[in-house]
Phi, psi and omega in degrees: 000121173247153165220111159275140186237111186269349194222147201271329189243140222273003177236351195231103198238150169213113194252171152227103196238107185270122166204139197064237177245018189257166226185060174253158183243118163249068168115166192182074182282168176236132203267075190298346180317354189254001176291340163300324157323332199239142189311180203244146189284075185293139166305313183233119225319165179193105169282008159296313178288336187293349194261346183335127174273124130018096199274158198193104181288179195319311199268341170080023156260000185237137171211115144248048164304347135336281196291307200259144162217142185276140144188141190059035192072009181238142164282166178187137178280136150245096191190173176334162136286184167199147191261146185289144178243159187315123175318117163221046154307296207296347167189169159281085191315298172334346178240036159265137172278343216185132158228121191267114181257096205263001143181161180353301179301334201259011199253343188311359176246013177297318194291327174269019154273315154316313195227029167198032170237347202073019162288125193240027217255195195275151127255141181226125193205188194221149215275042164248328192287307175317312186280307193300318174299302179310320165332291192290320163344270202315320170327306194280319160311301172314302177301348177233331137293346166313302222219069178292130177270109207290332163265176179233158193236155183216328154322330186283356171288340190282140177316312182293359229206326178266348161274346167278001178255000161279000000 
């Protein structure tokens, strides 16, 4: 029997328990905490964010004033958020037989398990946990198409560029 821990967060658990020739996912939560890094998605238009200065590190060799906006001694992307997903280095998702979901929070990284791993196995919820998730999904989906970010940033991902923004 091995059990894998696919998620960084002690409250949001997305598990894996291989015994034998079984292959279960137990919950496949999504780990939203990095939406904090990225500046906030206004409904409405805010020339406070728009005015945001440019981030430009110390020594003035990195400049993604584009991508980074400075406010209040904190860097922030200025770009989509994104979300952390369940680790899927760590096995081959696509050979789970079962994925067992015990309530709403914890189902949020299914669709992209589902529809972007090959999985072809069983889910299992209980038909109240099934409607509520879907609700926040779609909440969420809806909100982030509401509110497009015209550019996507990509840079502020290099090793080099996030240790200089500390």
């Amino acid at each position: 029997m091995k059990l894998y821990c696919l998620s960084g967060h002690p409250t949001l658990p997305c598990n894996v328990l291989k015994f034998k020739s079984t292959t279960i996912m137990l919950d496949c939560g999504l780990d939203t905490t990095s939406v904090l890094q990225f500046l906030p998605l206004p409904l409405v238009h805010s020339p406070r964010l728009s005015k945001l200065p440019g981030w430009v590190s110390k020594d003035g060799t990195i400049n993604l004033e584009k991508e980074l906006k400075e406010c209040a001694g904190r860097v922030f992307v200025d770009s989509q958020p994104e979300f952390c997903l369940p680790e899927k280095e760590l096995l081959d998702l696509s050979t789970i037989d079962v994925i067992l979901i015990s309530n709403y929070h914890c189902m949020m990284a299914l669709p992209y398990i589902t529809e972007h791993t090959g999985f072809t196995g069983t889910v299992y919820a209980t038909e109240p946990t099934l409607q509520i998730g879907r609700l926040l999904m779609e909440e969420l989906v809806n909100f982030m198409e509401r509110v497009p970010k015209a550019q996507s940033a990509t840079c502020w991902k290099y090793k080099e560029i996030q240790r200089s923004r500390q």
